[in-house]
Amino acid sequence: MDSQVQKLTAKGRATRQRIIEGAAAEIREQGVAVATLEDIMARTETSKSQLFHYFPDGKEQLLLAVAAHEAQQVLDDQQPYLGELTSWAAWQRWRDAVVDRYRRQGQNCSLSVLMSEIGRTTPGAQAVTSALMRQWHDEITAGVRHMQADGKVSNELNADRVAAALLAGIQGGVGIMLATGDLSYLEAAIDIGIASLRP
């Protein structure tokens, strides 16, 4: 949480979050290029002064907050399974949650569109992406280490590198799905990644 958000009262944080969630919904429905600040204000029942109180740098700051919200949603959609990779059945449940999320999302990825709008190479966009990937990677790594501690995965495997490879496979599969609509690459990447862990 940045220092500006920390200074807000509980009511202020709730209002800011309501604006972010309303903006996210508006962008999902209309697209980032079409959704205006006026649309977001109408949807969230906020005034222009309120909007700029919480996002003094304007639309780009709001879009970054929405991107961070959408990134967190990627992880939340995988819970509780991502945080409980403690058996092969748990890994299968996580796999199913990942595939289901992207099946439901289809080729309309609001996070990808937001990042394109903000500019993927801007410091803010890179920070959002890095935080998402780091948390996702760390959760998978913890799952591999738990399985190693239980003797279900070889201790010779480097848990960090296994998690990195699985995550890279997922992201590659998602990229192909976004480009072609074909989910089978994502399914293959995650299925073979998990199968490679078995002794």
Coordinates of N, CA, C and O in Angstrom, one line a residue:
M1 N 0.9 -1.2 0.0 CA 0.0 0.0 0.0 C 0.9 1.2 0.0 O 1.8 1.4 0.8
D2 N 0.7 2.2 -0.9 CA 1.5 3.4 -1.0 C 1.2 4.3 0.1 O 0.1 4.2 0.8
S3 N 2.1 5.3 0.4 CA 1.9 6.2 1.5 C 0.7 7.1 1.4 O 0.1 7.4 2.4
Q4 N 0.3 7.4 0.2 CA -0.9 8.3 0.0 C -2.1 7.5 0.5 O -3.0 8.1 1.1
V5 N -2.2 6.2 0.2 CA -3.3 5.4 0.6 C -3.3 5.2 2.1 O -4.4 5.2 2.8
Q6 N -2.1 5.0 2.7 CA -2.0 4.8 4.1 C -2.5 6.0 4.9 O -3.0 5.8 6.0
K7 N -2.4 7.2 4.4 CA -2.8 8.4 5.1 C -4.4 8.6 5.1 O -4.9 9.4 5.8
L8 N -5.1 7.8 4.3 CA -6.5 7.9 4.2 C -7.2 7.3 5.4 O -6.7 6.4 6.0
T9 N -8.3 7.8 5.7 CA -9.2 7.2 6.8 C -9.7 5.9 6.2 O -9.7 5.7 5.0
A10 N -10.3 5.1 7.1 CA -11.0 3.9 6.7 C -12.1 4.2 5.7 O -12.2 3.5 4.6
K11 N -12.8 5.3 5.9 CA -13.9 5.7 5.0 C -13.3 6.1 3.6 O -13.8 5.8 2.6
G12 N -12.2 6.8 3.7 CA -11.5 7.3 2.5 C -10.9 6.1 1.7 O -11.1 6.1 0.4
R13 N -10.4 5.1 2.4 CA -9.9 3.9 1.7 C -11.0 3.2 1.0 O -10.9 2.7 -0.1
A14 N -12.2 3.1 1.7 CA -13.3 2.4 1.2 C -13.9 3.1 -0.1 O -14.2 2.5 -1.1
T15 N -13.9 4.5 0.0 CA -14.3 5.3 -1.2 C -13.4 5.1 -2.4 O -13.8 4.9 -3.5
R16 N -12.1 5.1 -2.1 CA -11.1 4.9 -3.1 C -11.2 3.5 -3.8 O -11.2 3.4 -5.0
Q17 N -11.4 2.5 -2.9 CA -11.6 1.2 -3.4 C -12.9 1.1 -4.3 O -12.9 0.4 -5.3
R18 N -13.9 1.7 -3.9 CA -15.2 1.7 -4.6 C -15.0 2.3 -6.0 O -15.5 1.8 -7.0
I19 N -14.2 3.4 -6.1 CA -13.9 4.0 -7.4 C -13.1 3.1 -8.2 O -13.4 2.9 -9.4
I20 N -12.1 2.4 -7.7 CA -11.3 1.5 -8.4 C -12.1 0.3 -8.9 O -12.1 -0.1 -10.1
E21 N -13.0 -0.3 -8.1 CA -13.8 -1.4 -8.5 C -14.8 -1.0 -9.6 O -15.1 -1.7 -10.5
G22 N -15.4 0.2 -9.4 CA -16.3 0.8 -10.4 C -15.7 1.0 -11.7 O -16.2 0.7 -12.8
A23 N -14.4 1.6 -11.7 CA -13.7 1.8 -12.9 C -13.3 0.5 -13.6 O -13.4 0.4 -14.8
A24 N -13.0 -0.5 -12.8 CA -12.6 -1.8 -13.3 C -13.8 -2.4 -14.1 O -13.7 -2.9 -15.2
A25 N -15.0 -2.3 -13.4 CA -16.2 -2.8 -14.1 C -16.5 -2.1 -15.4 O -16.9 -2.7 -16.4
E26 N -16.4 -0.8 -15.3 CA -16.7 0.1 -16.5 C -15.7 -0.3 -17.6 O -16.1 -0.4 -18.8
I27 N -14.4 -0.5 -17.3 CA -13.4 -0.8 -18.3 C -13.7 -2.2 -18.9 O -13.6 -2.4 -20.1
R28 N -14.1 -3.1 -18.0 CA -14.4 -4.5 -18.5 C -15.6 -4.5 -19.5 O -15.6 -5.2 -20.5
E29 N -16.6 -3.6 -19.2 CA -17.7 -3.6 -20.1 C -17.5 -2.8 -21.4 O -18.0 -3.2 -22.4
Q30 N -16.8 -1.6 -21.2 CA -16.7 -0.7 -22.4 C -15.4 -0.8 -23.1 O -15.2 -0.4 -24.2
G31 N -14.3 -1.2 -22.3 CA -13.0 -1.1 -22.9 C -12.3 0.2 -22.4 O -13.0 1.2 -22.2
V32 N -11.0 0.1 -22.2 CA -10.3 1.2 -21.6 C -10.3 2.5 -22.6 O -10.3 3.6 -22.1
A33 N -10.4 2.3 -23.9 CA -10.4 3.4 -24.8 C -11.7 4.1 -24.8 O -11.8 5.3 -25.1
V34 N -12.8 3.4 -24.4 CA -14.1 4.0 -24.5 C -14.6 4.6 -23.2 O -15.2 5.7 -23.1
A35 N -14.2 3.9 -22.1 CA -14.6 4.4 -20.7 C -14.0 5.7 -20.4 O -12.8 5.9 -20.5
T36 N -14.8 6.7 -20.0 CA -14.4 8.0 -19.7 C -14.4 8.2 -18.2 O -15.1 7.5 -17.5
L37 N -13.7 9.3 -17.7 CA -13.8 9.6 -16.3 C -15.2 9.9 -15.9 O -15.7 9.6 -14.8
E38 N -16.0 10.5 -16.8 CA -17.4 10.8 -16.6 C -18.2 9.6 -16.4 O -19.1 9.5 -15.5
D39 N -17.9 8.5 -17.2 CA -18.6 7.2 -17.0 C -18.3 6.7 -15.6 O -19.2 6.1 -15.0
I40 N -17.1 6.7 -15.3 CA -16.6 6.2 -14.0 C -17.2 6.9 -12.8 O -17.7 6.3 -11.8
M41 N -17.3 8.3 -12.9 CA -17.9 9.1 -11.9 C -19.4 8.7 -11.8 O -19.9 8.6 -10.7
A42 N -20.1 8.6 -12.9 CA -21.5 8.2 -12.9 C -21.7 6.9 -12.2 O -22.6 6.7 -11.4
R43 N -20.9 5.9 -12.6 CA -21.1 4.6 -12.1 C -20.8 4.5 -10.6 O -21.4 3.8 -9.9
T44 N -19.8 5.2 -10.1 CA -19.4 5.2 -8.7 C -20.0 6.3 -7.9 O -19.8 6.4 -6.7
E45 N -20.8 7.1 -8.5 CA -21.5 8.2 -7.8 C -20.5 9.1 -7.1 O -20.7 9.4 -5.9
T46 N -19.5 9.5 -7.8 CA -18.5 10.4 -7.2 C -18.4 11.6 -8.1 O -18.7 11.6 -9.3
S47 N -17.9 12.7 -7.4 CA -17.8 14.0 -8.1 C -16.4 14.0 -8.7 O -15.5 13.2 -8.3
K48 N -16.1 15.0 -9.6 CA -14.8 15.2 -10.1 C -13.8 15.5 -9.0 O -12.7 15.0 -9.1
S49 N -14.2 16.4 -8.1 CA -13.3 16.7 -7.0 C -12.9 15.5 -6.2 O -11.8 15.3 -5.7
Q50 N -13.9 14.6 -5.9 CA -13.6 13.4 -5.2 C -12.6 12.5 -6.0 O -11.7 12.0 -5.4
L51 N -12.9 12.4 -7.3 CA -12.0 11.5 -8.1 C -10.6 12.0 -8.1 O -9.7 11.2 -7.9
F52 N -10.4 13.3 -8.2 CA -9.1 13.9 -8.2 C -8.5 14.0 -6.8 O -7.2 14.1 -6.7
H53 N -9.3 13.9 -5.8 CA -8.8 13.8 -4.4 C -8.0 12.5 -4.2 O -7.0 12.5 -3.6
Y54 N -8.6 11.4 -4.7 CA -8.1 10.1 -4.5 C -7.0 9.8 -5.6 O -6.2 8.9 -5.4
F55 N -7.2 10.4 -6.8 CA -6.2 10.2 -7.9 C -5.8 11.5 -8.4 O -6.2 11.9 -9.5
P56 N -5.0 12.2 -7.7 CA -4.6 13.6 -8.1 C -3.8 13.7 -9.4 O -3.9 14.7 -10.1
D57 N -3.2 12.6 -9.8 CA -2.5 12.6 -11.1 C -3.4 12.2 -12.3 O -2.9 12.1 -13.4
G58 N -4.7 12.0 -12.0 CA -5.7 11.8 -13.1 C -5.8 10.4 -13.6 O -5.6 9.5 -12.8
K59 N -6.2 10.3 -14.8 CA -6.7 9.0 -15.4 C -5.6 8.0 -15.3 O -5.8 6.8 -15.0
E60 N -4.3 8.3 -15.6 CA -3.2 7.3 -15.6 C -3.1 6.7 -14.2 O -2.9 5.5 -14.1
Q61 N -3.1 7.5 -13.2 CA -3.0 7.0 -11.8 C -4.2 6.1 -11.5 O -4.0 5.0 -10.9
L62 N -5.4 6.4 -11.9 CA -6.5 5.6 -11.7 C -6.4 4.3 -12.5 O -6.6 3.2 -11.9
L63 N -5.9 4.4 -13.7 CA -5.7 3.1 -14.5 C -4.7 2.2 -13.9 O -4.8 1.0 -13.9
L64 N -3.6 2.8 -13.3 CA -2.6 1.9 -12.6 C -3.3 1.2 -11.4 O -3.0 0.1 -11.2
A65 N -4.1 2.0 -10.7 CA -4.8 1.4 -9.5 C -5.7 0.3 -10.0 O -5.8 -0.8 -9.3
V66 N -6.4 0.5 -11.1 CA -7.3 -0.5 -11.6 C -6.5 -1.8 -12.1 O -6.8 -2.9 -11.9
A67 N -5.3 -1.5 -12.7 CA -4.4 -2.6 -13.2 C -4.0 -3.4 -12.0 O -4.0 -4.7 -12.0
A68 N -3.6 -2.8 -10.9 CA -3.2 -3.5 -9.7 C -4.4 -4.3 -9.1 O -4.2 -5.4 -8.7
H69 N -5.6 -3.7 -9.2 CA -6.8 -4.5 -8.7 C -7.0 -5.7 -9.6 O -7.3 -6.8 -9.1
E70 N -6.9 -5.5 -10.9 CA -7.1 -6.6 -11.8 C -6.0 -7.7 -11.6 O -6.3 -8.9 -11.7
A71 N -4.8 -7.3 -11.4 CA -3.7 -8.2 -11.1 C -4.0 -9.1 -9.9 O -3.8 -10.3 -9.9
Q72 N -4.5 -8.4 -8.8 CA -4.8 -9.1 -7.6 C -6.0 -10.1 -7.9 O -6.0 -11.2 -7.3
Q73 N -6.9 -9.7 -8.7 CA -8.0 -10.6 -9.1 C -7.5 -11.9 -9.7 O -8.1 -12.9 -9.5
V74 N -6.4 -11.8 -10.5 CA -5.8 -13.0 -11.2 C -5.5 -14.0 -10.1 O -5.7 -15.2 -10.2
L75 N -4.8 -13.5 -9.0 CA -4.4 -14.4 -7.9 C -5.6 -14.8 -7.1 O -5.7 -16.0 -6.7
D76 N -6.5 -13.9 -6.8 CA -7.7 -14.2 -6.0 C -8.5 -15.3 -6.6 O -9.1 -16.2 -5.9
D77 N -8.6 -15.3 -7.9 CA -9.4 -16.3 -8.7 C -8.8 -17.7 -8.5 O -9.5 -18.7 -8.8
Q78 N -7.5 -17.8 -8.1 CA -6.9 -19.1 -7.9 C -6.9 -19.6 -6.5 O -6.5 -20.7 -6.2
Q79 N -7.5 -18.8 -5.6 CA -7.5 -19.2 -4.2 C -8.8 -19.9 -3.9 O -9.8 -19.7 -4.6
P80 N -8.8 -20.8 -2.9 CA -7.8 -21.1 -2.0 C -6.7 -22.0 -2.5 O -5.7 -22.3 -1.8
Y81 N -6.9 -22.5 -3.7 CA -6.0 -23.6 -4.2 C -4.6 -23.2 -4.3 O -3.7 -24.0 -4.0
L82 N -4.3 -22.0 -4.8 CA -2.9 -21.6 -5.0 C -2.1 -21.6 -3.7 O -0.9 -21.9 -3.6
G83 N -2.8 -21.2 -2.6 CA -2.2 -21.2 -1.3 C -2.1 -22.5 -0.6 O -1.6 -22.6 0.5
E84 N -2.6 -23.6 -1.2 CA -2.7 -24.9 -0.5 C -2.2 -26.0 -1.5 O -2.9 -27.0 -1.6
L85 N -1.1 -25.8 -2.1 CA -0.6 -26.8 -3.0 C 0.2 -27.9 -2.2 O 1.4 -28.0 -2.2
T86 N -0.6 -28.7 -1.4 CA 0.0 -29.6 -0.5 C -0.2 -31.1 -0.8 O 0.2 -32.0 -0.1
S87 N -0.9 -31.4 -1.9 CA -1.1 -32.8 -2.4 C -1.3 -32.7 -3.9 O -1.6 -31.7 -4.5
W88 N -1.3 -33.9 -4.5 CA -1.5 -33.9 -6.0 C -2.9 -33.5 -6.3 O -3.1 -32.8 -7.3
A89 N -3.9 -33.8 -5.5 CA -5.2 -33.4 -5.7 C -5.4 -31.9 -5.6 O -6.1 -31.3 -6.4
A90 N -4.6 -31.3 -4.7 CA -4.6 -29.8 -4.6 C -4.0 -29.2 -5.8 O -4.5 -28.2 -6.3
W91 N -2.9 -29.7 -6.3 CA -2.4 -29.2 -7.6 C -3.4 -29.3 -8.7 O -3.4 -28.4 -9.5
Q92 N -4.1 -30.4 -8.8 CA -5.1 -30.5 -9.8 C -6.2 -29.5 -9.7 O -6.7 -28.9 -10.7
R93 N -6.7 -29.2 -8.4 CA -7.7 -28.2 -8.2 C -7.2 -26.8 -8.6 O -7.9 -26.0 -9.2
W94 N -5.9 -26.6 -8.3 CA -5.3 -25.3 -8.7 C -5.3 -25.2 -10.3 O -5.7 -24.2 -10.8
R95 N -4.9 -26.3 -10.9 CA -4.8 -26.3 -12.4 C -6.2 -26.0 -12.9 O -6.3 -25.2 -13.9
D96 N -7.2 -26.7 -12.4 CA -8.6 -26.5 -12.9 C -9.0 -25.0 -12.7 O -9.7 -24.5 -13.5
A97 N -8.6 -24.4 -11.6 CA -9.0 -23.0 -11.3 C -8.4 -22.1 -12.3 O -9.0 -21.1 -12.8
V98 N -7.1 -22.3 -12.6 CA -6.4 -21.5 -13.6 C -7.0 -21.6 -14.9 O -7.4 -20.6 -15.6
V99 N -7.3 -22.8 -15.4 CA -7.8 -23.0 -16.7 C -9.3 -22.4 -16.8 O -9.6 -21.8 -17.8
D100 N -10.0 -22.6 -15.7 CA -11.4 -22.1 -15.7 C -11.4 -20.6 -15.7 O -12.2 -20.0 -16.4
R101 N -10.5 -20.0 -15.0 CA -10.4 -18.5 -15.0 C -10.2 -18.0 -16.5 O -10.9 -17.1 -16.9
Y102 N -9.3 -18.6 -17.2 CA -9.0 -18.1 -18.5 C -10.1 -18.5 -19.5 O -10.3 -17.8 -20.5
R103 N -10.7 -19.7 -19.3 CA -11.8 -20.1 -20.1 C -13.0 -19.0 -20.0 O -13.6 -18.6 -21.0
R104 N -13.3 -18.6 -18.7 CA -14.3 -17.6 -18.5 C -13.9 -16.3 -19.1 O -14.8 -15.6 -19.7
Q105 N -12.7 -15.9 -19.0 CA -12.2 -14.6 -19.4 C -12.2 -14.5 -20.9 O -12.6 -13.5 -21.5
G106 N -11.8 -15.6 -21.6 CA -11.8 -15.6 -23.1 C -10.7 -14.7 -23.5 O -9.7 -14.5 -22.9
Q107 N -10.9 -14.1 -24.7 CA -9.8 -13.3 -25.3 C -9.9 -11.8 -24.8 O -9.1 -11.0 -25.3
N108 N -10.9 -11.6 -23.9 CA -11.0 -10.2 -23.4 C -10.3 -10.1 -22.1 O -10.8 -10.4 -21.0
C109 N -9.0 -9.7 -22.1 CA -8.2 -9.6 -20.9 C -8.0 -8.1 -20.5 O -7.2 -7.4 -21.2
S110 N -8.8 -7.7 -19.5 CA -8.7 -6.2 -19.2 C -7.4 -5.8 -18.7 O -6.9 -4.7 -18.9
L111 N -6.7 -6.8 -18.0 CA -5.3 -6.4 -17.4 C -4.4 -6.2 -18.6 O -3.6 -5.2 -18.6
S112 N -4.4 -7.0 -19.6 CA -3.6 -6.8 -20.8 C -3.9 -5.5 -21.5 O -2.9 -4.8 -21.9
V113 N -5.2 -5.2 -21.6 CA -5.5 -3.9 -22.3 C -5.1 -2.7 -21.5 O -4.6 -1.8 -22.0
L114 N -5.3 -2.8 -20.2 CA -4.8 -1.7 -19.3 C -3.3 -1.5 -19.4 O -2.9 -0.4 -19.5
M115 N -2.6 -2.6 -19.4 CA -1.1 -2.4 -19.5 C -0.7 -1.8 -20.8 O 0.2 -1.0 -20.9
S116 N -1.4 -2.2 -21.9 CA -1.1 -1.6 -23.2 C -1.4 -0.1 -23.2 O -0.6 0.7 -23.7
E117 N -2.5 0.3 -22.5 CA -2.9 1.7 -22.5 C -1.9 2.5 -21.6 O -1.5 3.6 -22.0
I118 N -1.5 2.0 -20.5 CA -0.6 2.7 -19.6 C 0.8 2.7 -20.2 O 1.5 3.7 -20.1
G119 N 1.1 1.6 -20.9 CA 2.5 1.5 -21.5 C 3.3 0.5 -20.6 O 3.6 0.8 -19.5
R120 N 3.5 -0.7 -21.2 CA 4.1 -1.8 -20.4 C 5.4 -1.5 -19.8 O 5.8 -2.0 -18.9
T121 N 6.1 -0.5 -20.5 CA 7.5 -0.2 -20.0 C 7.6 0.9 -19.0 O 8.6 1.3 -18.5
T122 N 6.4 1.5 -18.7 CA 6.4 2.6 -17.7 C 6.7 2.0 -16.3 O 6.4 0.8 -16.0
P123 N 7.4 2.7 -15.4 CA 7.7 2.2 -14.1 C 6.5 1.6 -13.3 O 6.5 0.6 -12.7
G124 N 5.4 2.3 -13.4 CA 4.2 1.9 -12.7 C 3.6 0.6 -13.2 O 3.3 -0.3 -12.4
A125 N 3.6 0.5 -14.5 CA 3.1 -0.8 -15.1 C 4.0 -2.0 -14.8 O 3.6 -3.1 -14.5
Q126 N 5.3 -1.7 -14.9 CA 6.3 -2.8 -14.6 C 6.2 -3.2 -13.1 O 6.3 -4.4 -12.8
A127 N 5.9 -2.2 -12.2 CA 5.8 -2.6 -10.8 C 4.6 -3.4 -10.6 O 4.6 -4.4 -9.8
V128 N 3.4 -3.1 -11.2 CA 2.2 -4.0 -11.1 C 2.5 -5.4 -11.6 O 2.2 -6.4 -10.9
T129 N 3.1 -5.5 -12.8 CA 3.4 -6.8 -13.4 C 4.3 -7.6 -12.5 O 4.2 -8.8 -12.3
S130 N 5.4 -6.9 -12.1 CA 6.4 -7.6 -11.2 C 5.8 -8.1 -9.9 O 6.1 -9.2 -9.5
A131 N 5.0 -7.3 -9.3 CA 4.3 -7.7 -8.0 C 3.4 -8.9 -8.3 O 3.5 -9.9 -7.5
L132 N 2.7 -8.9 -9.4 CA 1.8 -10.1 -9.7 C 2.6 -11.3 -9.9 O 2.4 -12.4 -9.3
M133 N 3.7 -11.2 -10.7 CA 4.5 -12.4 -11.0 C 5.3 -12.9 -9.8 O 5.4 -14.1 -9.6
R134 N 5.8 -12.0 -9.0 CA 6.5 -12.4 -7.8 C 5.6 -13.1 -6.8 O 6.0 -14.2 -6.3
Q135 N 4.4 -12.6 -6.6 CA 3.5 -13.3 -5.6 C 3.1 -14.6 -6.2 O 3.1 -15.6 -5.4
W136 N 2.7 -14.7 -7.5 CA 2.3 -16.0 -8.1 C 3.5 -17.0 -8.0 O 3.3 -18.1 -7.6
H137 N 4.7 -16.5 -8.4 CA 5.9 -17.4 -8.3 C 6.1 -17.9 -6.9 O 6.4 -19.1 -6.7
D138 N 6.0 -17.0 -5.9 CA 6.3 -17.4 -4.5 C 5.3 -18.4 -4.0 O 5.7 -19.3 -3.3
E139 N 4.0 -18.3 -4.4 CA 3.0 -19.3 -4.0 C 3.3 -20.6 -4.6 O 3.2 -21.7 -3.9
I140 N 3.7 -20.7 -5.9 CA 4.0 -22.0 -6.5 C 5.2 -22.6 -5.9 O 5.3 -23.8 -5.6
T141 N 6.2 -21.7 -5.7 CA 7.5 -22.2 -5.0 C 7.2 -22.8 -3.7 O 7.7 -23.9 -3.3
A142 N 6.3 -22.2 -2.9 CA 6.0 -22.7 -1.6 C 5.3 -24.1 -1.7 O 5.5 -25.0 -0.9
G143 N 4.4 -24.2 -2.7 CA 3.8 -25.5 -3.0 C 4.8 -26.6 -3.3 O 4.7 -27.7 -2.8
V144 N 5.7 -26.3 -4.2 CA 6.8 -27.3 -4.6 C 7.6 -27.7 -3.3 O 7.8 -28.9 -3.1
R145 N 8.0 -26.7 -2.5 CA 8.8 -27.0 -1.3 C 8.0 -27.8 -0.3 O 8.5 -28.7 0.3
H146 N 6.7 -27.6 -0.2 CA 5.8 -28.4 0.7 C 5.8 -29.9 0.2 O 5.9 -30.8 1.0
M147 N 5.7 -30.0 -1.1 CA 5.6 -31.4 -1.7 C 7.0 -32.1 -1.5 O 7.1 -33.3 -1.3
Q148 N 8.1 -31.3 -1.6 CA 9.4 -31.8 -1.3 C 9.6 -32.3 0.1 O 10.1 -33.4 0.4
A149 N 9.1 -31.5 1.0 CA 9.2 -31.8 2.4 C 8.4 -33.1 2.8 O 8.8 -33.9 3.7
D150 N 7.3 -33.3 2.0 CA 6.5 -34.5 2.2 C 7.0 -35.7 1.4 O 6.4 -36.8 1.4
G151 N 8.1 -35.5 0.7 CA 8.7 -36.6 -0.1 C 7.9 -36.9 -1.4 O 8.1 -38.0 -2.0
K152 N 7.1 -36.0 -1.9 CA 6.3 -36.3 -3.1 C 6.9 -35.7 -4.3 O 6.5 -36.0 -5.4
V153 N 7.9 -34.8 -4.1 CA 8.7 -34.2 -5.2 C 10.1 -34.3 -4.9 O 10.5 -34.1 -3.7
S154 N 10.9 -34.7 -5.9 CA 12.4 -34.8 -5.7 C 13.0 -33.6 -5.1 O 12.8 -32.5 -5.6
N155 N 13.9 -33.8 -4.1 CA 14.6 -32.6 -3.5 C 15.7 -32.1 -4.5 O 16.3 -31.1 -4.2
E156 N 16.0 -32.9 -5.5 CA 17.0 -32.4 -6.5 C 16.4 -31.3 -7.4 O 17.2 -30.6 -8.0
L157 N 15.1 -31.2 -7.4 CA 14.6 -30.1 -8.2 C 14.7 -28.7 -7.5 O 14.5 -28.7 -6.3
N158 N 15.0 -27.7 -8.2 CA 15.1 -26.4 -7.7 C 13.7 -25.7 -7.7 O 13.2 -25.5 -8.8
A159 N 13.1 -25.6 -6.5 CA 11.7 -25.1 -6.4 C 11.5 -23.8 -7.1 O 10.5 -23.6 -7.8
D160 N 12.5 -22.9 -7.0 CA 12.3 -21.5 -7.6 C 12.3 -21.7 -9.1 O 11.4 -21.0 -9.8
R161 N 13.2 -22.5 -9.7 CA 13.2 -22.6 -11.1 C 12.0 -23.4 -11.7 O 11.5 -23.1 -12.7
V162 N 11.5 -24.4 -10.9 CA 10.3 -25.1 -11.3 C 9.1 -24.2 -11.3 O 8.4 -24.2 -12.3
A163 N 9.0 -23.3 -10.3 CA 7.9 -22.3 -10.3 C 8.0 -21.4 -11.4 O 7.0 -21.0 -12.0
A164 N 9.3 -20.9 -11.7 CA 9.5 -20.0 -12.8 C 9.1 -20.6 -14.1 O 8.4 -20.0 -15.0
A165 N 9.4 -21.9 -14.3 CA 9.1 -22.6 -15.6 C 7.6 -22.8 -15.7 O 7.0 -22.6 -16.8
L166 N 6.9 -23.2 -14.6 CA 5.5 -23.3 -14.7 C 4.8 -22.0 -15.0 O 3.9 -22.0 -15.8
L167 N 5.2 -21.0 -14.3 CA 4.6 -19.7 -14.5 C 4.9 -19.2 -16.0 O 4.0 -18.6 -16.6
A168 N 6.1 -19.4 -16.5 CA 6.4 -19.0 -17.9 C 5.5 -19.8 -18.8 O 5.0 -19.2 -19.8
G169 N 5.3 -21.1 -18.6 CA 4.4 -21.9 -19.4 C 3.0 -21.4 -19.4 O 2.3 -21.3 -20.4
I170 N 2.5 -21.0 -18.2 CA 1.1 -20.5 -18.1 C 1.0 -19.2 -18.9 O 0.1 -19.0 -19.6
Q171 N 2.0 -18.3 -18.7 CA 1.9 -17.0 -19.4 C 2.0 -17.2 -20.9 O 1.3 -16.5 -21.6
G172 N 2.8 -18.1 -21.3 CA 2.9 -18.4 -22.8 C 1.6 -18.9 -23.3 O 1.1 -18.5 -24.3
G173 N 1.0 -19.9 -22.5 CA -0.3 -20.4 -22.9 C -1.4 -19.4 -22.9 O -2.3 -19.3 -23.8
V174 N -1.4 -18.5 -22.0 CA -2.4 -17.4 -21.9 C -2.2 -16.4 -23.1 O -3.1 -16.0 -23.8
G175 N -0.9 -16.1 -23.4 CA -0.6 -15.3 -24.6 C -1.1 -15.9 -25.9 O -1.7 -15.2 -26.7
I176 N -1.0 -17.2 -26.1 CA -1.5 -17.8 -27.3 C -3.0 -17.8 -27.3 O -3.6 -17.6 -28.3
M177 N -3.6 -18.1 -26.1 CA -5.1 -18.0 -26.0 C -5.6 -16.7 -26.4 O -6.6 -16.5 -27.1
L178 N -4.9 -15.6 -25.9 CA -5.4 -14.2 -26.2 C -5.3 -13.9 -27.7 O -6.1 -13.2 -28.2
A179 N -4.3 -14.5 -28.3 CA -4.1 -14.3 -29.8 C -4.9 -15.1 -30.6 O -5.4 -14.7 -31.7
T180 N -5.3 -16.3 -30.2 CA -6.0 -17.3 -31.1 C -7.3 -17.8 -30.6 O -8.1 -18.4 -31.3
G181 N -7.5 -17.6 -29.3 CA -8.7 -18.2 -28.7 C -8.6 -19.7 -28.3 O -9.5 -20.3 -27.8
D182 N -7.4 -20.3 -28.5 CA -7.2 -21.7 -28.3 C -6.6 -21.9 -26.9 O -5.5 -21.5 -26.6
L183 N -7.4 -22.6 -26.0 CA -7.0 -22.8 -24.6 C -6.1 -24.0 -24.4 O -5.5 -24.2 -23.4
S184 N -5.9 -24.8 -25.5 CA -5.2 -26.1 -25.3 C -3.7 -25.9 -25.0 O -3.1 -26.7 -24.3
Y185 N -3.1 -24.8 -25.4 CA -1.7 -24.6 -25.1 C -1.5 -24.3 -23.6 O -0.6 -24.8 -23.0
L186 N -2.4 -23.5 -23.0 CA -2.4 -23.3 -21.6 C -2.6 -24.6 -20.8 O -1.8 -24.9 -19.9
E187 N -3.5 -25.4 -21.3 CA -3.8 -26.7 -20.6 C -2.5 -27.6 -20.7 O -2.1 -28.2 -19.7
A188 N -1.9 -27.6 -21.9 CA -0.7 -28.5 -22.1 C 0.4 -28.0 -21.2 O 1.1 -28.8 -20.5
A189 N 0.6 -26.7 -21.1 CA 1.7 -26.1 -20.4 C 1.6 -26.5 -18.9 O 2.6 -26.9 -18.2
I190 N 0.4 -26.3 -18.3 CA 0.2 -26.5 -16.9 C 0.2 -28.0 -16.6 O 0.7 -28.5 -15.6
D191 N -0.4 -28.8 -17.5 CA -0.5 -30.3 -17.2 C 0.9 -30.9 -17.3 O 1.2 -31.7 -16.4
I192 N 1.7 -30.6 -18.3 CA 3.0 -31.1 -18.4 C 3.9 -30.6 -17.3 O 4.8 -31.3 -16.7
G193 N 3.7 -29.3 -16.9 CA 4.5 -28.7 -15.8 C 4.3 -29.5 -14.5 O 5.2 -29.8 -13.8
I194 N 3.0 -29.8 -14.2 CA 2.7 -30.5 -13.0 C 3.2 -31.9 -13.1 O 3.8 -32.5 -12.1
A195 N 3.0 -32.6 -14.2 CA 3.4 -34.0 -14.4 C 4.9 -34.1 -14.2 O 5.4 -35.1 -13.7
S196 N 5.7 -33.1 -14.6 CA 7.1 -33.2 -14.5 C 7.6 -33.1 -13.1 O 8.8 -33.5 -12.8
L197 N 6.7 -32.8 -12.1 CA 7.1 -32.7 -10.7 C 7.1 -34.1 -10.1 O 7.8 -34.4 -9.1
R198 N 6.3 -35.0 -10.7 CA 6.1 -36.3 -10.1 C 7.4 -37.1 -10.2 O 8.0 -37.2 -11.3
P199 N 7.8 -37.8 -9.1 CA 9.0 -38.6 -9.2 C 8.9 -39.8 -10.2 O 7.8 -40.3 -10.5

